mmCIF file of C-alpha atoms in Angstrom:
data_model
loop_
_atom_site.group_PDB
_atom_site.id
_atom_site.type_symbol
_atom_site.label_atom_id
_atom_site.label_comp_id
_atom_site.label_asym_id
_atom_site.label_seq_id
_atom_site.Cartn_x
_atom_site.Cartn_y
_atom_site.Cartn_z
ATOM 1 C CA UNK R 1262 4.411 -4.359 -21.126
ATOM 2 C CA UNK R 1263 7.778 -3.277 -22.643
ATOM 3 C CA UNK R 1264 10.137 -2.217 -20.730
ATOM 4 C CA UNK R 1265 10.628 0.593 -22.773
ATOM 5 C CA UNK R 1266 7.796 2.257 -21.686
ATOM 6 C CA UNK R 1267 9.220 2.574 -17.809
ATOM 7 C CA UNK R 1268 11.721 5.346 -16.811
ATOM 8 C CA UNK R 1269 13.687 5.124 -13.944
ATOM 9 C CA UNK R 1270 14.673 8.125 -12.578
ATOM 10 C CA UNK R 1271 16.690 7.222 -9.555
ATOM 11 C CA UNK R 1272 18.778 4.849 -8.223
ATOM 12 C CA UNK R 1273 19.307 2.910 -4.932
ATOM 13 C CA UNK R 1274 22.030 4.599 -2.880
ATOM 14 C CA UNK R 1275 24.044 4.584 0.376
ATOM 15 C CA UNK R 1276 22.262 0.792 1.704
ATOM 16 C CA UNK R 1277 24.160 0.477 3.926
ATOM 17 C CA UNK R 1278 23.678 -2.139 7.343
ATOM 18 C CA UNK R 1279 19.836 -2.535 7.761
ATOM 19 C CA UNK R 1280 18.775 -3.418 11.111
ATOM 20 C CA UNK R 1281 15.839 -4.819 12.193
ATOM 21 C CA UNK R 1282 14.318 -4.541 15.787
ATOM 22 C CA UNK R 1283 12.080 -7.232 16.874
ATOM 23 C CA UNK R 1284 9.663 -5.571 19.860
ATOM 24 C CA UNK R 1285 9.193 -7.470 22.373
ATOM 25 C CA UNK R 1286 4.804 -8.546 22.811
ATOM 26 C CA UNK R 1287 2.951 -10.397 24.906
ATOM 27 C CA UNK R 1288 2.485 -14.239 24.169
ATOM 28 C CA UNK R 1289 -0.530 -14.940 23.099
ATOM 29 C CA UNK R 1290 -1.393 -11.849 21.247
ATOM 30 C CA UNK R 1291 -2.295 -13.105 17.756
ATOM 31 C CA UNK R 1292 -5.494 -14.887 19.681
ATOM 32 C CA UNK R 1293 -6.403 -10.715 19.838
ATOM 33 C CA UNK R 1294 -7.117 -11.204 16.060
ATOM 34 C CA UNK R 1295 -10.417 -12.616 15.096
ATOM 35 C CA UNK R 1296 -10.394 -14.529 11.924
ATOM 36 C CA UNK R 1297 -13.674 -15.788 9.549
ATOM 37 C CA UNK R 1298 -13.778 -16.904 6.032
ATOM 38 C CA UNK R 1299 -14.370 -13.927 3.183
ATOM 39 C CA UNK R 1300 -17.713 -14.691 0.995
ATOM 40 C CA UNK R 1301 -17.319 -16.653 -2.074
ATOM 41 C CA UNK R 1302 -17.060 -14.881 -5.630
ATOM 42 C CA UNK R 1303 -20.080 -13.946 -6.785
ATOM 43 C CA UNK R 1304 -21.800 -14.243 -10.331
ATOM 44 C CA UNK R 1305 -20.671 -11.147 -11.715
ATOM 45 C CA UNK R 1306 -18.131 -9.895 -9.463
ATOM 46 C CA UNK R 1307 -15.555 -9.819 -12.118
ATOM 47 C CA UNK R 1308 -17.882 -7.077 -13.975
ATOM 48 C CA UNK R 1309 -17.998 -4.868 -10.780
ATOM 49 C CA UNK R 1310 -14.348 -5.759 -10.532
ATOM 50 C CA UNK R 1311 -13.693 -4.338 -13.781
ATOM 51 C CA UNK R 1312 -16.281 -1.474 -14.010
ATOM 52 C CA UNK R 1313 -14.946 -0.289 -10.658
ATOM 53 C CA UNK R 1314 -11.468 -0.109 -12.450
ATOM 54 C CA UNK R 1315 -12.203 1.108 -15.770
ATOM 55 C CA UNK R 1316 -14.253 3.896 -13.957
ATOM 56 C CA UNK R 1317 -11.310 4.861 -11.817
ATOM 57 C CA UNK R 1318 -8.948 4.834 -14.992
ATOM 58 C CA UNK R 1319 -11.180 6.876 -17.124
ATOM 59 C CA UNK R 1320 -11.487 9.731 -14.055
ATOM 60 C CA UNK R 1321 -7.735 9.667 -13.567
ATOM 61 C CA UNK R 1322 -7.431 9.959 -17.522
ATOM 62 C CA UNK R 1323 -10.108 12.824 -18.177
ATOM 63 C CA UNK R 1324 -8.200 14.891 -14.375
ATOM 64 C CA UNK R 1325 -4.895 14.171 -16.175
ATOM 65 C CA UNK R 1326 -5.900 15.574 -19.627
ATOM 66 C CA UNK R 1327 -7.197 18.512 -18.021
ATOM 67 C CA UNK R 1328 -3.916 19.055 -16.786
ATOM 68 C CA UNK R 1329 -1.904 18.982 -19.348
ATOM 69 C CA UNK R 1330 -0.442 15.472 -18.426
ATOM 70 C CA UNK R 1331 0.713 13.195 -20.844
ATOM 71 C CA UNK R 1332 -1.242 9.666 -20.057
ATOM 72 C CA UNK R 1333 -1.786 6.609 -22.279
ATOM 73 C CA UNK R 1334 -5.870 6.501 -23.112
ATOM 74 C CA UNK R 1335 -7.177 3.291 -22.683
ATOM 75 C CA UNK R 1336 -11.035 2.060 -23.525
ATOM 76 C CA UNK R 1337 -10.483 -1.364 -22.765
ATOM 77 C CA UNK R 1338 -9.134 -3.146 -19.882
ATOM 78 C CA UNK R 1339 -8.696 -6.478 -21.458
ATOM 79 C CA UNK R 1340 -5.166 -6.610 -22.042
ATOM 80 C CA UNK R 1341 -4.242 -5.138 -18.355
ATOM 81 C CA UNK R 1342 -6.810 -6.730 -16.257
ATOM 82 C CA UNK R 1343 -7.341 -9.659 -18.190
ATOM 83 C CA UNK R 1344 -10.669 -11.684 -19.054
ATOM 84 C CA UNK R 1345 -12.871 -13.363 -16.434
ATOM 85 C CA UNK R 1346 -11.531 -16.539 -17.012
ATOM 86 C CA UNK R 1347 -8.008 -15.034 -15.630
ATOM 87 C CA UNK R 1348 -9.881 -13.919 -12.851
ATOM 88 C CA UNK R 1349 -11.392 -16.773 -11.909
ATOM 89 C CA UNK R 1350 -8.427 -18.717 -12.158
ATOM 90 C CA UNK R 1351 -7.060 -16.533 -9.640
ATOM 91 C CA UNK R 1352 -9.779 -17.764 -7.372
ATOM 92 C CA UNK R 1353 -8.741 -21.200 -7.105
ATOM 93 C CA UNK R 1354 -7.756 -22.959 -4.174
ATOM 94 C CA UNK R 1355 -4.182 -21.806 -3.167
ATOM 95 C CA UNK R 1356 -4.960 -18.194 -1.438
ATOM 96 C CA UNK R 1357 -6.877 -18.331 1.510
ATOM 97 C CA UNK R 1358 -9.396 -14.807 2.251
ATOM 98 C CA UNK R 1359 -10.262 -13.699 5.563
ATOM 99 C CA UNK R 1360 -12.150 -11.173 7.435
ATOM 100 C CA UNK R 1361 -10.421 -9.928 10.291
ATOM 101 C CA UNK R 1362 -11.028 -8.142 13.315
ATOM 102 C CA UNK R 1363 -8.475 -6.304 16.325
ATOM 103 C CA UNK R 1364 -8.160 -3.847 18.204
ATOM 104 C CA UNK R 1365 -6.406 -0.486 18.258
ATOM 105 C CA UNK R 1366 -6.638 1.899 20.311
ATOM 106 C CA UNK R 1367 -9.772 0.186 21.959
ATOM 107 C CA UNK R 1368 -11.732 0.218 18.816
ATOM 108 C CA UNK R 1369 -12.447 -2.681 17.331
ATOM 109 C CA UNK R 1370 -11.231 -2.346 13.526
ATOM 110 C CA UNK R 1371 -12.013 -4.424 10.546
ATOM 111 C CA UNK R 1372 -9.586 -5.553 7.683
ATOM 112 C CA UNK R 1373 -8.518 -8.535 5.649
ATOM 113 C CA UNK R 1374 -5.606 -11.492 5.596
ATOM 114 C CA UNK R 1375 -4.125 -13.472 2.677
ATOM 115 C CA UNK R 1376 -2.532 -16.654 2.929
ATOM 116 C CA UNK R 1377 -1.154 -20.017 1.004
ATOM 117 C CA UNK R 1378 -4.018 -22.318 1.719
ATOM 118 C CA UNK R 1379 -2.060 -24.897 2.172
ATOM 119 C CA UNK R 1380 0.732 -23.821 5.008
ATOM 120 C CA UNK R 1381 2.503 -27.066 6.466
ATOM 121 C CA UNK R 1382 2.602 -27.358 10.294
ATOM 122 C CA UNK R 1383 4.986 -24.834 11.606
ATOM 123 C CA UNK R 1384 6.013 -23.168 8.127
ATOM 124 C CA UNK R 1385 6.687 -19.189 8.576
ATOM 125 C CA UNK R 1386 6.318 -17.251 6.047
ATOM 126 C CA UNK R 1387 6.919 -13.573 5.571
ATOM 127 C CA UNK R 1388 3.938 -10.913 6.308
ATOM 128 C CA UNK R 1389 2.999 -8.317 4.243
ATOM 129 C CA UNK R 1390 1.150 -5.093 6.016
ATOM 130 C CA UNK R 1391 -0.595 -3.340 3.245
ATOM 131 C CA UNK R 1392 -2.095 0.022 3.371
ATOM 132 C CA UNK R 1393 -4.866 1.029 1.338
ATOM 133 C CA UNK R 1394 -5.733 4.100 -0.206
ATOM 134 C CA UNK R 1395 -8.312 6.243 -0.172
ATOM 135 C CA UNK R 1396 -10.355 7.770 3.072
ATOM 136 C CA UNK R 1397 -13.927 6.870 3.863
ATOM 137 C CA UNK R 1398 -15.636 3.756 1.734
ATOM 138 C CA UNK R 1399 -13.331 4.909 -1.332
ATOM 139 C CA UNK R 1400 -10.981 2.241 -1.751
ATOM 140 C CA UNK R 1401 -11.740 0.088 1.120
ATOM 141 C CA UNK R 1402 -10.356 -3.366 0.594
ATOM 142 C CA UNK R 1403 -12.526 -6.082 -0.577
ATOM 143 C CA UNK R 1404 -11.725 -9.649 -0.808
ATOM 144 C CA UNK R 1405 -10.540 -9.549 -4.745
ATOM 145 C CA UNK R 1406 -8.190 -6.404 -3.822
ATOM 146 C CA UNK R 1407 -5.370 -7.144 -6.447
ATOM 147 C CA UNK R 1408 -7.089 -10.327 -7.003
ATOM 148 C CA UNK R 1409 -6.346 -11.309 -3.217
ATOM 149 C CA UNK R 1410 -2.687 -10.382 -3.685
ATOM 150 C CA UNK R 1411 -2.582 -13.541 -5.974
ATOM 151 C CA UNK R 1412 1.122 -12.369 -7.293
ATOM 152 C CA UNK R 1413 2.255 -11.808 -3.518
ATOM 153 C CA UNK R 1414 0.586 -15.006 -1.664
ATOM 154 C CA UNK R 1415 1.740 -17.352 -4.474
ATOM 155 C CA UNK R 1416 5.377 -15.979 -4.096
ATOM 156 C CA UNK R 1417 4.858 -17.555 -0.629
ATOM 157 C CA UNK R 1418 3.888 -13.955 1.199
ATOM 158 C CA UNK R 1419 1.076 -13.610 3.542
ATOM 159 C CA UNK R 1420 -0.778 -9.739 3.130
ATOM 160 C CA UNK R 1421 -2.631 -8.287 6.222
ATOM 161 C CA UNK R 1422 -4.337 -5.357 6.113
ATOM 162 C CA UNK R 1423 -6.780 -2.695 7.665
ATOM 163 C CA UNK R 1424 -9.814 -0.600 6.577
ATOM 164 C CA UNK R 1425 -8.308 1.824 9.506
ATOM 165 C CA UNK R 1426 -11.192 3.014 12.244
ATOM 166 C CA UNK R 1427 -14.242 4.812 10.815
ATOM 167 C CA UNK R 1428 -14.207 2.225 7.919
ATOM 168 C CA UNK R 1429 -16.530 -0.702 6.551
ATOM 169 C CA UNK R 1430 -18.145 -0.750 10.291
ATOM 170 C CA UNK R 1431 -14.855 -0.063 11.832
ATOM 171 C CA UNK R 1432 -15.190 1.839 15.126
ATOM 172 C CA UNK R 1433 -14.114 5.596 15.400
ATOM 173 C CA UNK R 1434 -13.237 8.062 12.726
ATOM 174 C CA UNK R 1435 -11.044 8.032 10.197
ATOM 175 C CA UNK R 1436 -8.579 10.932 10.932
ATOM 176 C CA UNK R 1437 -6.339 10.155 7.472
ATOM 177 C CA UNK R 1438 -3.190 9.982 9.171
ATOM 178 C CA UNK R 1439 -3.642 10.910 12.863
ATOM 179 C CA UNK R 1440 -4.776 8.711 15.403
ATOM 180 C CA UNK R 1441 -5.567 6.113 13.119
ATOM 181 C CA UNK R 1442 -1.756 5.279 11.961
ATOM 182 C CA UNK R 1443 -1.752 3.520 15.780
ATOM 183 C CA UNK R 1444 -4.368 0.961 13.558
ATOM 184 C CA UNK R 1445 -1.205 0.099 11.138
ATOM 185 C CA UNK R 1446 0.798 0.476 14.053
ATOM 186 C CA UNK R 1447 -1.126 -2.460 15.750
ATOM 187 C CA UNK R 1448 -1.517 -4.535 13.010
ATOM 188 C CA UNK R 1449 2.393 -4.725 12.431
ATOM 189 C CA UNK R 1450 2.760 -6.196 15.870
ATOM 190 C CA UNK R 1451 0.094 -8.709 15.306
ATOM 191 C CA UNK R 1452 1.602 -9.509 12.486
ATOM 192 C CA UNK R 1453 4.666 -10.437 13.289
ATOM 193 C CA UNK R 1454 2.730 -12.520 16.427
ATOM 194 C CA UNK R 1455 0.236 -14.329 13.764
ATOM 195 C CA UNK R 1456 1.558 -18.223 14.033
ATOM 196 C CA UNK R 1457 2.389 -19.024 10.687
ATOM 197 C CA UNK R 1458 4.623 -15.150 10.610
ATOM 198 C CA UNK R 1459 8.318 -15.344 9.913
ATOM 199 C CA UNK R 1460 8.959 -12.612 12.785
ATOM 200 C CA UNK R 1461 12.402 -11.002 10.890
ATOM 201 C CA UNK R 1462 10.620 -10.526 7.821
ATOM 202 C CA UNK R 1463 7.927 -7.957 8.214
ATOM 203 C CA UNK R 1464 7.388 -5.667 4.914
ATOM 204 C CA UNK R 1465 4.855 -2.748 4.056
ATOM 205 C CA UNK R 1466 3.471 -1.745 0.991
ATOM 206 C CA UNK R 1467 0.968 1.306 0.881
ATOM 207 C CA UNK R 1468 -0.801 3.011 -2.432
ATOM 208 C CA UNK R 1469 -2.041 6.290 -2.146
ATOM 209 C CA UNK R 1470 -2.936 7.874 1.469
ATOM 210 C CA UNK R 1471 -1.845 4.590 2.700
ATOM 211 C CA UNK R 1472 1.978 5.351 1.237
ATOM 212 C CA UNK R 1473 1.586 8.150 3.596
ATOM 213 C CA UNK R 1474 0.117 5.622 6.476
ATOM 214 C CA UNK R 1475 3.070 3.195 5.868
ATOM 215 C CA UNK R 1476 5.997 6.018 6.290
ATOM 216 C CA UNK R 1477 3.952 7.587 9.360
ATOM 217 C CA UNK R 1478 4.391 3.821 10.959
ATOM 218 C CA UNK R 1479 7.764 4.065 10.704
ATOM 219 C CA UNK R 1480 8.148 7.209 11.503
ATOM 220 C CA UNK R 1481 6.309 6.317 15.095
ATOM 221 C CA UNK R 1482 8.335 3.345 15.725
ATOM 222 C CA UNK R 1483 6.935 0.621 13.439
ATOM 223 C CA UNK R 1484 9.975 -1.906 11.877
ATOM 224 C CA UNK R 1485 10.032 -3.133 8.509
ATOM 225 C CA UNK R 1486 12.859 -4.577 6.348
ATOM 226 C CA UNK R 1487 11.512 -2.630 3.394
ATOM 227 C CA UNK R 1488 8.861 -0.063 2.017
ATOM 228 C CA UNK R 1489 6.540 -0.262 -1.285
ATOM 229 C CA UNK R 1490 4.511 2.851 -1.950
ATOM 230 C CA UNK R 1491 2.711 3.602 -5.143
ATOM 231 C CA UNK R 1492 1.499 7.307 -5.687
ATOM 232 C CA UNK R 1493 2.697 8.037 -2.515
ATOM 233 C CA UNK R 1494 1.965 11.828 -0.975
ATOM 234 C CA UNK R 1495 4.379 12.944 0.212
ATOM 235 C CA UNK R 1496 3.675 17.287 0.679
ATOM 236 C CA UNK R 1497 0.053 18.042 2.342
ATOM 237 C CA UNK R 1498 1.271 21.258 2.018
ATOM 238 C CA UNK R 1499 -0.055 21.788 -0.890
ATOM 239 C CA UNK R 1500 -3.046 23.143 -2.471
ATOM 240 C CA UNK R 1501 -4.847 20.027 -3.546
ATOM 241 C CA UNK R 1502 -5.196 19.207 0.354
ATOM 242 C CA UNK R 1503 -6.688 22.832 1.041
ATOM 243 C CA UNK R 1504 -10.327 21.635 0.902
ATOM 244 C CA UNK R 1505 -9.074 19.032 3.773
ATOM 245 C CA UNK R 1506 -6.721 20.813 5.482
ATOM 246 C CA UNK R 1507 -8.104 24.508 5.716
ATOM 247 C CA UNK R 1508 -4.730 26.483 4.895
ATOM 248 C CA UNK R 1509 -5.845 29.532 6.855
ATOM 249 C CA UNK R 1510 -5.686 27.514 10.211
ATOM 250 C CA UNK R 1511 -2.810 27.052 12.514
ATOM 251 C CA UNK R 1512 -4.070 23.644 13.609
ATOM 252 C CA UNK R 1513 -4.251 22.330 9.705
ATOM 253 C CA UNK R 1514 -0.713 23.863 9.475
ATOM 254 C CA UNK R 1515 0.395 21.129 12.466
ATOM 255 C CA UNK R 1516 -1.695 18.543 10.953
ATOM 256 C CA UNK R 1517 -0.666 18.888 7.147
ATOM 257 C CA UNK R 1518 3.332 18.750 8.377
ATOM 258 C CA UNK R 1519 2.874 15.455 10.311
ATOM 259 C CA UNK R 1520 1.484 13.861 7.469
ATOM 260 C CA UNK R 1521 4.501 15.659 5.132
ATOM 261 C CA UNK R 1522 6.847 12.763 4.766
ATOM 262 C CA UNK R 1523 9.403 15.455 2.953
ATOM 263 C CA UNK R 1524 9.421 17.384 6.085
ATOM 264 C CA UNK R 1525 10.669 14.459 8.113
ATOM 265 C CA UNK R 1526 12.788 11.997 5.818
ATOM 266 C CA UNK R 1527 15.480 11.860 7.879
ATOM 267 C CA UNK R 1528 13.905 9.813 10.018
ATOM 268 C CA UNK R 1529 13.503 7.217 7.322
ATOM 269 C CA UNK R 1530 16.147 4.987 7.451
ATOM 270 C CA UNK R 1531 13.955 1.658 5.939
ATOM 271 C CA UNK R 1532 14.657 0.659 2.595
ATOM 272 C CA UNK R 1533 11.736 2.578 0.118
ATOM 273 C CA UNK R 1534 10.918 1.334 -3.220
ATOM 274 C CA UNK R 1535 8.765 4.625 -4.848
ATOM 275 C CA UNK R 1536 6.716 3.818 -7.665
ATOM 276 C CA UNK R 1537 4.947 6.645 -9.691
ATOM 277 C CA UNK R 1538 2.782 6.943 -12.699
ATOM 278 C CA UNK R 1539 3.866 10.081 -14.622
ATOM 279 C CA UNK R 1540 0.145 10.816 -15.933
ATOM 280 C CA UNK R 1541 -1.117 10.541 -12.115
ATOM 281 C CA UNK R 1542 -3.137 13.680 -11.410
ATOM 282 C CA UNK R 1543 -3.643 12.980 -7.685
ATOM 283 C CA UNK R 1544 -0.175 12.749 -6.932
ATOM 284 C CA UNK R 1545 2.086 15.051 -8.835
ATOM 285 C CA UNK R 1546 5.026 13.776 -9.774
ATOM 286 C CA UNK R 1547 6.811 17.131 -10.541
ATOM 287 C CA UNK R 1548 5.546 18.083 -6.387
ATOM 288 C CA UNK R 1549 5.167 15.349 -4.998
ATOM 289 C CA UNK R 1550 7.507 12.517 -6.178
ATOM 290 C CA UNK R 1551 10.562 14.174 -7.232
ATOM 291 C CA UNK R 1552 10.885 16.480 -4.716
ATOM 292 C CA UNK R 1553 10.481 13.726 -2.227
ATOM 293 C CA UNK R 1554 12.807 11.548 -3.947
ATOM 294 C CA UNK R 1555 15.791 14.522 -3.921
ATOM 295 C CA UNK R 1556 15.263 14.808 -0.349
ATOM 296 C CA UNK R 1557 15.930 10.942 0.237
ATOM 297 C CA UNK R 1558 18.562 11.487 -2.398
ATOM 298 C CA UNK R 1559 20.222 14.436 -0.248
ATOM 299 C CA UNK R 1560 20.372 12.487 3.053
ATOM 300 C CA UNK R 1561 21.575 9.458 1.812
ATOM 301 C CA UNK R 1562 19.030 7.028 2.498
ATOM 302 C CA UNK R 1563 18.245 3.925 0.906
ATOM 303 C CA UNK R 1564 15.526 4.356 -1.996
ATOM 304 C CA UNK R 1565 14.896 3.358 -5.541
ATOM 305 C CA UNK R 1566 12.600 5.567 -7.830
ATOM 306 C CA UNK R 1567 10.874 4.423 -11.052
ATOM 307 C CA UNK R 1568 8.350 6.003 -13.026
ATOM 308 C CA UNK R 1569 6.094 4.546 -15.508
ATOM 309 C CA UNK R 1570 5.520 7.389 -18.249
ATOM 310 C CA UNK R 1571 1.819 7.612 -19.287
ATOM 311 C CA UNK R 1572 0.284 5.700 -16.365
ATOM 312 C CA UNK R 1573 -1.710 7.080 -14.273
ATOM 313 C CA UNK R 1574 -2.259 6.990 -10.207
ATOM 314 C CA UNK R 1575 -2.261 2.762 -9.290
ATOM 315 C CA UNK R 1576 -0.557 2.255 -12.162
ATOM 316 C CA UNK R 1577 -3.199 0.173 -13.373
ATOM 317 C CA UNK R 1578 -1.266 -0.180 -17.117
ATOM 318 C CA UNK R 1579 1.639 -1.795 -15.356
ATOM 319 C CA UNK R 1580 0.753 -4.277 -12.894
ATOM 320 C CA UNK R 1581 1.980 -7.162 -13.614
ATOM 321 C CA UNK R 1582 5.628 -4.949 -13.588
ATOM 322 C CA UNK R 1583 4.524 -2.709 -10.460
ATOM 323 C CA UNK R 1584 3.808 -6.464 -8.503
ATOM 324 C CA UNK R 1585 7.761 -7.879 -9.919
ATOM 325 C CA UNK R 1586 9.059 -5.424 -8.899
ATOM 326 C CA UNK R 1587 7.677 -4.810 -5.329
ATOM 327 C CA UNK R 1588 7.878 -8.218 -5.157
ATOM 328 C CA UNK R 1589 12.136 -8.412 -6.442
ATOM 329 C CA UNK R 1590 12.597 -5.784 -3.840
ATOM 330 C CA UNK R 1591 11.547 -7.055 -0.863
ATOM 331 C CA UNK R 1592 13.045 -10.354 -1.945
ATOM 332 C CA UNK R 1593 16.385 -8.686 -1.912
ATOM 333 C CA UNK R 1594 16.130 -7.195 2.302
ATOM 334 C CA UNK R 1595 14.471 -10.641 2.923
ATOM 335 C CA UNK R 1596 17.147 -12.693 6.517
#
């Protein structure tokens, strides 16, 4: 991709001194994590892999052409995803799957972990908590998500993270963003407890509903040097969440604001890297992104916008540029 093709629309500002707390945890807690080998790659796994992506792009292309959104049409993947071979590649040894297991909350809750398969004997390494998008089975991680992070775990990252409860046998229900941002909330302090973890550098990086999930975290107490989020919403107050959040009750009115990140920014004070596709019609740019972005921009906090004209909501056309650059920012808050 050209660089061209990528607008940035705002700038980091007022950095300032960022501070990281270390909370104090029991010893022993990452033995609380229960950890067995993903499944090998299937024969034909790449196809689902791809058909699941190509579906995605061509729903998100039809939704933004209905809108009036400008969007780059694409019929074939090739060039962005690459060819089998590049995907099998990507499964050689060097990145490590597994299934994990914890607890939150007293619910037992599933996710995944991605690791350097060959860590020397007392290497750290920095940790990763991702947050996934999509509520229910939609978008549940699976052990190629991103090609197992590939781009992060090579760049000497390990990437934890959860299905939330109510998810791929998870206990409880998925309350998408209530009770169950406790489940990123717990997995941050495992993380930083997991043996191999480099305790001062703990980053998140959420797409979707789990942008929101990452800025509740911090919002409730969690500490990261820096934020990723891709497509992230950041007003439930808006119409596309009526069918979710009815908009004649007072109870949806509570529960739309707590998920509003615009409503409580100032409480933000973590670095944020926001990443947008201007074709996305999930997340509107125009309600969503910028107005989020001149709120950060209004309190002075510590944020970088960039948005990719024509893509669309995981900013499938760019990855290779979305992964540099998440990966060149939390590089830079990196002790």
């Amino acid at each position: 991709m050209t660089r061209q093709r990528i607008k940035p629309i705002r700038s980091i500002v007022g950095l300032g001194l960022i501070v990281v707390l270390l909370v104090a945890t029991p010893s022993g807690l990452a033995e609380t994590i229960q950890r067995a080998p993903c499944e090998a790659v299937e024969s034909g796994d790449f196809e689902r892999y791809r058909e699941r992506q190509l579906a995605t792009l061509k729903a998100e292309q039809a939704a933004a052409t209905r809108q009036g959104l400008s969007v780059r049409i694409v019929r074939d993947l090739d060039s962005d995803l690459g060819t089998e071979s590049d995907y099998l590649a990507r499964q050689q040894p060097g990145v490590r799957c597994e299934r994990i297991v914890y607890e939150s909350d007293g619910l037992k809750i599933r996710g995944f972990l991605w690791t350097p398969s060959a860590l020397a004997k007392n290497q750290k390494i920095p940790i990763i908590v991702f947050n996934r998008g999509g509520s229910g089975e939609d978008s549940k991680l699976r052990p190629n998500t991103q090609f197992g992070f590939e781009r992060f775990v090579r760049a000497g990252y390990a990437v934890i993270g959860s299905q939330y409860r109510g998810n791929d046998g998870s206990e409880g229900s998925d309350e998408l963003g209530g009770a169950d941002v406790r489940d990123v909330l717990r997995l941050a302090t495992i993380a930083r407890e997991l043996p191999f973890a480099d305790a001062n550098n703990l980053f998140a990086m959420g797409y979707s509903r789990g942008a929101m999930m990452a800025l509740s975290a911090l919002r409730d107490g969690a500490t990261f040097n820096a934020v990723a989020l891709v497509g992230l919403p950041s007003d439930f107050r808006t119409s596309q969440f009526d069918r979710r959040f009815s908009p004649s009750s007072p109870q949806m009115a509570a529960a739309r604001a707590q998920r509003s990140a615009v409503l409580w920014a100032e409480r933000l004070d973590t670095p944020m890297l926001l990443l947008q596709g201007s074709g996305d019609p999930l997340v509107s740019t125009a309600e969503q992104t910028l107005p989020f972005a001149a709120r950060l921009q209004a309190l002075g906090k510590p944020y970088e916008l960039v948005v990719y004209e024509g893509d669309s909501h995981g900013l499938i056309l760019n990855g290779k540029d979305r992964d540099a650059r998440i990966l060149n920012w939390f590089e830079r808050f990196r002790r």
